[in-house]
Amino acid sequence: MPTKITIQKIEKSHISEVDFNNLPFGEVFTDYMFECDYKNGAWQVPKIVPYHNISLAPSAKVFHYGQACFEGMKAYRDNQDKIWLFRPDENQKRINKSLKRLAMPEFPANYFMEGLTTLVNLEKDWIKQGEGNSLYLRPFAIATEAGVSASPANEYKFMIICSPAKAYFSGEVRVRIADKYSRSANGGTGFAKAAGNYAGQFYPQELAHKEGLQQVIWTDASTHQNIEEAGAMNVFFRINDTLYTAPTSDRILDGVTRKSLIDLAKLMGYKVEVRYVTVNELIACAKDGSLKEIFGAGTAAVISPVLGFSYKDEAYETPLPDNSYALKLKKHLTDIQTNKAEDPFGWRVLVE
Ligand SMILES: *Cc1c(COP(=O)(O)O)cnc(C)c1O
């Protein structure tokens, strides 16, 4: 059943004040946002309203117990001015997995999809043609109920905000392989896009920054041998001519980029194996030259090559090879996302 989403119009867009040639990631937001409240045991009628600050009690549970989760996705404008989403059903399903794990009420699929497409349609002017341009979409949900008793809230707010984005260049990325800190554990919330997962990463990341490294490669919490993720991205290794990435589990985020790259790599004739690469294996392969590439995969940067890694006191370089699989995959995937290449998997969704 389609919902009637109400739209509260703004008087004047602030788009003319925005310098689209100079857009730091995630700092500029569009004119509107999507908002839906949960109370009395049900999600209320969703609405689109002007982007605005929200007011919450200082005791609101999100501030104390971290009941908060989010999604990250993008809308693109092709050369014929059509607007596309990339596999939005995956984000819709995933936020419900995150909500469920955090004892938050699942969000109806039709509210999510209609809210998203209505909002993107309204904000079309913010999506520019051209390589790397997109509208970054951030659906998220928080516990709004007042009161500091440690129990799941009875009131929540689901929102979607939009931020115009340029190609995301993280610069040269070198990483520290974690041998002490962990991002997630068996039975924990690692598979969910829980806000708290990020909070727990910031301190080890700061320690890496102090050493001149940009990210942390996370290993399993019990042995610190199996490589799981790179920062807030899934991670791939190319050893000789085969790509490896860890299997998803309750410790690993099931990235849309990761799963798309597995399918695309196979289509492009690359060998892909879903299995753990261990730290010892990685070091051995770096030493004997069979380690050709490391890259992170996620919506914001699509693919981010990793040019070196440090483990304990040793540093290893992994410069981009000629014939980089990472760069070829990135080009092909962004061409599919922006309707420049055929979409054999049916991943693109036209926004009408
Ligand atoms: C969001 C996220 C990813 C990447 O997921 P995509 O769907 O590809 O954007 C990977 N790892 C973590 C921890 C994440 O939060």
Coordinates of C-alpha atoms and ligand atoms in Angstrom, one line a residue:
M1 CA 0.0 0.0 0.0
P2 CA 1.5 3.3 -1.0
T3 CA 1.6 5.7 1.9
K4 CA 0.7 9.4 1.4
I5 CA 3.9 11.1 2.5
T6 CA 3.2 14.7 3.3
I7 CA 5.7 17.3 2.0
Q8 CA 6.2 20.6 3.8
K9 CA 7.6 22.9 1.2
I10 CA 10.4 25.3 1.8
E11 CA 10.2 28.9 0.5
K12 CA 13.6 29.0 -1.2
S13 CA 16.3 26.5 -1.9
H14 CA 19.8 27.3 -0.6
I15 CA 21.4 25.4 -3.5
S16 CA 22.7 28.6 -5.0
E17 CA 24.9 29.2 -1.9
V18 CA 26.7 25.9 -2.4
D19 CA 30.0 25.6 -4.1
F20 CA 29.7 22.3 -5.9
N21 CA 33.4 22.4 -6.9
N22 CA 34.5 22.4 -3.3
L23 CA 32.4 19.9 -1.3
P24 CA 34.0 18.3 1.7
F25 CA 32.4 14.9 2.2
G26 CA 29.3 15.0 4.4
E27 CA 29.3 18.6 5.4
V28 CA 26.7 20.2 3.1
F29 CA 23.0 19.0 3.3
T30 CA 20.1 19.6 1.0
D31 CA 16.9 21.5 1.6
Y32 CA 14.7 18.6 2.8
M33 CA 14.8 15.6 5.1
F34 CA 12.6 12.6 5.7
E35 CA 11.2 12.0 9.1
C36 CA 9.0 9.3 10.8
D37 CA 8.3 8.8 14.5
Y38 CA 7.6 5.6 16.3
K39 CA 5.3 5.9 19.3
N40 CA 2.4 3.9 20.8
G41 CA 3.8 0.8 19.3
A42 CA 3.7 1.9 15.6
W43 CA 5.5 4.0 13.0
Q44 CA 3.5 7.1 12.4
V45 CA 2.7 8.7 9.0
P46 CA 6.1 9.7 7.4
K47 CA 6.7 13.2 6.2
I48 CA 9.3 15.2 4.3
V49 CA 10.1 18.5 5.9
P50 CA 12.7 21.2 5.6
Y51 CA 16.2 20.1 6.9
H52 CA 16.2 21.2 10.5
N53 CA 17.7 20.7 13.9
I54 CA 15.9 18.3 16.2
S55 CA 15.1 18.8 19.8
L56 CA 15.4 15.9 22.3
A57 CA 15.4 15.6 26.1
P58 CA 18.9 15.3 27.6
S59 CA 17.8 12.0 29.0
A60 CA 16.8 10.6 25.5
K61 CA 18.0 7.0 25.4
V62 CA 20.1 7.5 22.3
F63 CA 22.6 9.6 24.3
H64 CA 23.0 7.1 27.1
Y65 CA 22.7 3.6 25.6
G66 CA 23.5 4.2 22.0
Q67 CA 20.4 2.8 20.4
A68 CA 21.2 4.2 17.0
C69 CA 22.0 2.7 13.5
F70 CA 22.3 4.0 10.0
E71 CA 22.8 3.3 6.3
G72 CA 24.9 4.9 3.6
M73 CA 23.9 4.9 -0.1
K74 CA 24.1 7.1 -3.2
A75 CA 21.9 8.5 -6.0
Y76 CA 23.5 9.3 -9.4
R77 CA 22.6 11.4 -12.4
D78 CA 23.4 9.9 -15.8
N79 CA 24.3 11.7 -19.1
Q80 CA 20.6 11.7 -20.1
D81 CA 19.6 13.3 -16.8
K82 CA 18.0 10.2 -15.4
I83 CA 18.5 9.6 -11.7
W84 CA 19.5 6.2 -10.3
L85 CA 19.8 4.4 -7.0
F86 CA 22.1 1.4 -6.6
R87 CA 20.6 -1.7 -5.0
P88 CA 18.5 0.3 -2.5
D89 CA 16.6 -2.9 -1.5
E90 CA 19.9 -4.1 0.1
N91 CA 20.1 -1.0 2.3
Q92 CA 16.4 -1.4 3.2
K93 CA 16.9 -5.0 4.3
R94 CA 20.2 -4.2 6.1
I95 CA 18.8 -1.4 8.3
N96 CA 16.1 -3.7 9.5
K97 CA 18.8 -6.2 10.5
S98 CA 20.6 -3.5 12.3
L99 CA 17.4 -2.2 14.0
K100 CA 16.5 -5.7 15.1
R101 CA 19.9 -6.4 16.7
L102 CA 19.6 -3.1 18.7
A103 CA 16.1 -4.0 19.9
M104 CA 14.7 -1.2 17.8
P105 CA 11.4 -1.6 15.8
E106 CA 12.0 -2.6 12.1
F107 CA 11.1 0.1 9.6
P108 CA 8.4 -0.8 7.0
A109 CA 9.9 -1.4 3.6
N110 CA 7.4 0.7 1.7
Y111 CA 8.0 3.7 4.0
F112 CA 11.8 3.3 3.4
M113 CA 11.5 3.0 -0.4
E114 CA 8.8 5.7 -0.9
G115 CA 10.5 8.0 1.5
L116 CA 13.8 7.6 -0.3
T117 CA 12.5 8.0 -3.8
T118 CA 10.2 11.0 -2.9
L119 CA 13.1 12.7 -1.2
V120 CA 15.5 12.0 -4.0
N121 CA 13.0 13.3 -6.6
L122 CA 12.5 16.5 -4.6
E123 CA 16.3 17.0 -4.4
K124 CA 17.2 16.2 -8.0
D125 CA 18.9 19.5 -8.6
W126 CA 21.5 18.6 -6.0
I127 CA 22.6 15.6 -8.1
K128 CA 25.2 16.7 -10.7
Q129 CA 26.2 14.9 -13.8
G130 CA 29.8 13.9 -14.2
E131 CA 32.3 11.4 -12.9
G132 CA 32.3 10.9 -9.1
N133 CA 29.3 13.2 -8.4
S134 CA 26.5 11.8 -6.4
L135 CA 24.0 12.5 -3.7
Y136 CA 25.0 10.7 -0.5
L137 CA 21.9 9.4 1.3
R138 CA 22.0 8.8 5.1
P139 CA 19.0 6.9 6.5
F140 CA 19.3 6.5 10.3
A141 CA 17.2 5.8 13.4
I142 CA 17.6 6.9 17.0
A143 CA 15.9 6.2 20.4
T144 CA 14.2 9.5 21.3
E145 CA 12.3 8.4 24.5
A146 CA 13.2 10.4 27.6
G147 CA 14.5 8.5 30.6
V148 CA 17.8 6.9 31.7
S149 CA 16.6 3.5 32.7
A150 CA 18.7 1.0 30.8
S151 CA 16.1 -0.7 28.6
P152 CA 15.0 -0.4 25.0
A153 CA 13.1 2.8 24.2
N154 CA 9.4 3.0 23.4
E155 CA 9.9 6.0 21.0
Y156 CA 12.2 6.4 18.0
K157 CA 12.8 8.7 15.1
F158 CA 13.8 7.5 11.6
M159 CA 15.3 10.1 9.3
I160 CA 16.9 10.4 5.9
I161 CA 19.3 13.3 5.2
C162 CA 21.1 14.0 1.9
S163 CA 24.5 15.4 1.2
P164 CA 25.9 16.2 -2.3
A165 CA 29.2 14.4 -2.8
K166 CA 32.2 14.6 -5.2
A167 CA 34.5 11.6 -5.9
Y168 CA 35.9 10.6 -2.5
F169 CA 39.6 10.6 -2.5
S170 CA 41.1 9.4 0.7
G171 CA 44.6 10.3 -0.5
E172 CA 47.3 7.6 0.0
V173 CA 46.1 5.0 2.5
R174 CA 48.4 3.0 4.6
V175 CA 47.0 0.9 7.4
R176 CA 47.9 -0.7 10.8
I177 CA 46.9 -4.3 11.2
A178 CA 45.2 -4.6 14.6
D179 CA 47.0 -6.9 17.1
K180 CA 45.3 -5.5 20.3
Y181 CA 42.1 -3.7 19.6
S182 CA 39.0 -5.2 18.0
R183 CA 36.0 -3.8 16.1
S184 CA 33.7 -6.6 16.8
A185 CA 33.3 -10.0 18.4
N186 CA 31.4 -13.2 18.1
G187 CA 27.7 -12.6 18.9
G188 CA 28.2 -8.9 18.9
T189 CA 27.0 -6.1 16.7
G190 CA 29.8 -6.1 14.0
F191 CA 27.4 -7.1 11.2
A192 CA 25.1 -4.1 12.1
K193 CA 25.6 -0.5 11.1
A194 CA 25.4 0.4 14.7
A195 CA 26.6 3.9 15.6
G196 CA 28.5 2.5 18.6
N197 CA 30.7 0.3 16.3
Y198 CA 32.2 3.5 15.0
A199 CA 32.7 5.1 18.4
G200 CA 34.8 2.1 19.4
Q201 CA 37.0 2.4 16.3
F202 CA 37.9 6.0 16.7
Y203 CA 40.6 5.6 19.4
P204 CA 42.6 2.9 17.7
Q205 CA 42.3 4.9 14.5
E206 CA 43.7 7.9 16.2
L207 CA 46.7 5.9 17.4
A208 CA 47.2 4.8 13.8
H209 CA 47.0 8.4 12.6
K210 CA 49.7 9.4 15.1
E211 CA 52.0 6.9 13.3
G212 CA 51.1 8.5 9.9
L213 CA 48.8 5.6 9.0
Q214 CA 45.3 6.4 7.8
Q215 CA 43.3 3.3 8.8
V216 CA 43.2 0.2 10.9
I217 CA 42.8 -3.3 9.4
W218 CA 40.7 -5.3 11.8
T219 CA 41.4 -8.8 12.7
D220 CA 39.3 -11.4 14.6
A221 CA 39.0 -10.5 18.3
S222 CA 40.2 -13.9 19.6
T223 CA 43.4 -14.6 17.6
H224 CA 44.1 -11.4 15.8
Q225 CA 45.2 -13.6 12.8
N226 CA 42.2 -13.6 10.5
I227 CA 41.8 -10.3 8.6
E228 CA 38.2 -9.0 8.6
E229 CA 37.7 -5.4 7.5
A230 CA 39.7 -2.2 6.7
G231 CA 38.4 0.7 8.7
A232 CA 34.7 1.1 7.9
M233 CA 35.1 -0.8 4.6
N234 CA 35.3 -4.4 3.6
V235 CA 38.7 -5.5 2.5
F236 CA 40.0 -7.4 -0.6
F237 CA 43.5 -8.8 -1.2
R238 CA 44.9 -9.8 -4.6
I239 CA 47.4 -12.6 -4.3
N240 CA 48.9 -13.4 -7.7
D241 CA 45.7 -13.4 -9.9
T242 CA 43.1 -14.3 -7.3
L243 CA 41.0 -11.9 -5.2
Y244 CA 40.3 -12.8 -1.6
T245 CA 37.8 -11.4 0.9
A246 CA 36.6 -12.7 4.2
P247 CA 33.3 -14.4 4.5
T248 CA 30.5 -12.4 6.2
S249 CA 29.5 -13.4 9.7
D250 CA 28.1 -11.7 12.8
R251 CA 31.5 -9.9 13.1
I252 CA 31.6 -8.5 9.5
L253 CA 29.4 -6.0 7.8
D254 CA 27.8 -7.4 4.7
G255 CA 28.7 -4.6 2.4
V256 CA 26.7 -3.9 -0.8
T257 CA 30.0 -2.8 -2.5
R258 CA 31.7 -6.1 -1.4
K259 CA 29.0 -8.4 -2.7
S260 CA 28.7 -6.4 -5.9
L261 CA 32.5 -6.6 -6.5
I262 CA 32.5 -10.3 -6.0
D263 CA 29.9 -10.7 -8.7
L264 CA 31.5 -8.1 -11.0
A265 CA 35.0 -9.6 -10.6
K266 CA 33.7 -13.0 -11.7
L267 CA 31.9 -11.4 -14.7
M268 CA 35.2 -9.7 -15.6
G269 CA 37.0 -13.0 -15.5
Y270 CA 38.9 -12.6 -12.3
K271 CA 39.2 -15.4 -9.8
V272 CA 37.5 -14.7 -6.5
E273 CA 37.7 -16.7 -3.3
V274 CA 35.7 -15.9 -0.2
R275 CA 37.9 -17.0 2.6
Y276 CA 40.1 -15.5 5.4
V277 CA 43.6 -14.2 4.6
T278 CA 45.7 -14.5 7.8
V279 CA 48.2 -12.0 8.9
N280 CA 51.0 -14.5 8.6
E281 CA 50.0 -15.3 5.0
L282 CA 49.7 -11.7 4.1
I283 CA 53.2 -11.0 5.4
A284 CA 54.6 -14.1 3.6
C285 CA 52.9 -13.0 0.3
A286 CA 54.2 -9.4 0.7
K287 CA 57.7 -10.8 1.2
D288 CA 57.7 -13.1 -1.8
G289 CA 56.0 -10.6 -4.1
S290 CA 52.7 -12.6 -4.6
L291 CA 50.7 -9.9 -2.8
K292 CA 49.8 -7.6 -5.6
E293 CA 47.0 -5.4 -4.2
I294 CA 45.0 -4.5 -1.1
F295 CA 41.9 -2.4 -1.3
G296 CA 38.9 -1.4 0.8
A297 CA 35.4 -1.5 -0.6
G298 CA 32.4 0.7 0.6
T299 CA 29.8 3.1 -0.7
A300 CA 31.6 6.3 0.1
A301 CA 34.9 5.7 -1.8
V302 CA 33.7 2.6 -3.8
I303 CA 37.2 1.2 -3.8
S304 CA 40.1 2.6 -1.9
P305 CA 43.6 1.2 -2.7
V306 CA 45.8 0.4 0.3
L307 CA 49.4 1.2 -0.5
G308 CA 51.0 -0.3 2.5
F309 CA 50.5 -1.9 5.9
S310 CA 52.3 -2.1 9.2
Y311 CA 52.2 -5.0 11.6
K312 CA 53.9 -4.7 14.9
D313 CA 57.2 -3.0 14.1
E314 CA 57.4 -3.9 10.4
A315 CA 56.1 -1.9 7.5
Y316 CA 55.3 -3.3 4.0
E317 CA 54.6 -1.5 0.8
T318 CA 52.0 -2.6 -1.7
P319 CA 52.1 0.0 -4.5
L320 CA 49.4 0.0 -7.2
P321 CA 50.6 -2.4 -9.9
D322 CA 50.1 -1.8 -13.7
N323 CA 46.9 -3.6 -14.6
S324 CA 45.4 -2.9 -11.2
Y325 CA 42.3 -5.0 -10.5
A326 CA 41.1 -2.4 -8.0
L327 CA 41.1 0.4 -10.6
K328 CA 39.4 -1.7 -13.3
L329 CA 36.7 -2.9 -10.8
K330 CA 36.1 0.6 -9.6
K331 CA 35.7 2.0 -13.1
H332 CA 33.3 -0.8 -14.1
L333 CA 31.2 -0.6 -11.0
T334 CA 30.8 3.2 -11.2
D335 CA 30.0 2.9 -14.9
I336 CA 27.1 0.5 -13.9
Q337 CA 26.0 2.9 -11.1
T338 CA 25.9 5.9 -13.5
N339 CA 24.3 4.0 -16.5
K340 CA 27.5 4.1 -18.6
A341 CA 27.8 0.3 -18.7
E342 CA 25.3 -2.4 -19.1
D343 CA 23.7 -3.7 -15.9
P344 CA 23.6 -7.5 -16.3
F345 CA 22.7 -8.0 -12.6
G346 CA 19.7 -5.5 -12.6
W347 CA 21.3 -3.4 -9.8
R348 CA 20.3 0.1 -11.0
V349 CA 16.9 1.4 -10.0
L350 CA 15.5 4.4 -11.9
V351 CA 14.0 7.1 -9.7
E352 CA 10.8 8.4 -11.3
Ligands
LIG1 C1 29.0 0.4 5.8 C2 30.1 -0.4 6.1 C3 30.8 -1.2 5.0 C4 30.5 -1.0 3.6 O1 29.2 -1.3 3.2 P1 28.7 -0.8 1.8 O2 27.3 -1.3 1.8 O3 29.5 -1.3 0.8 O4 28.7 0.7 1.9 C5 31.8 -2.0 5.4 N1 32.2 -2.2 6.7 C6 31.6 -1.5 7.7 C7 32.0 -1.7 9.1 C8 30.5 -0.6 7.4 O5 30.0 0.1 8.4

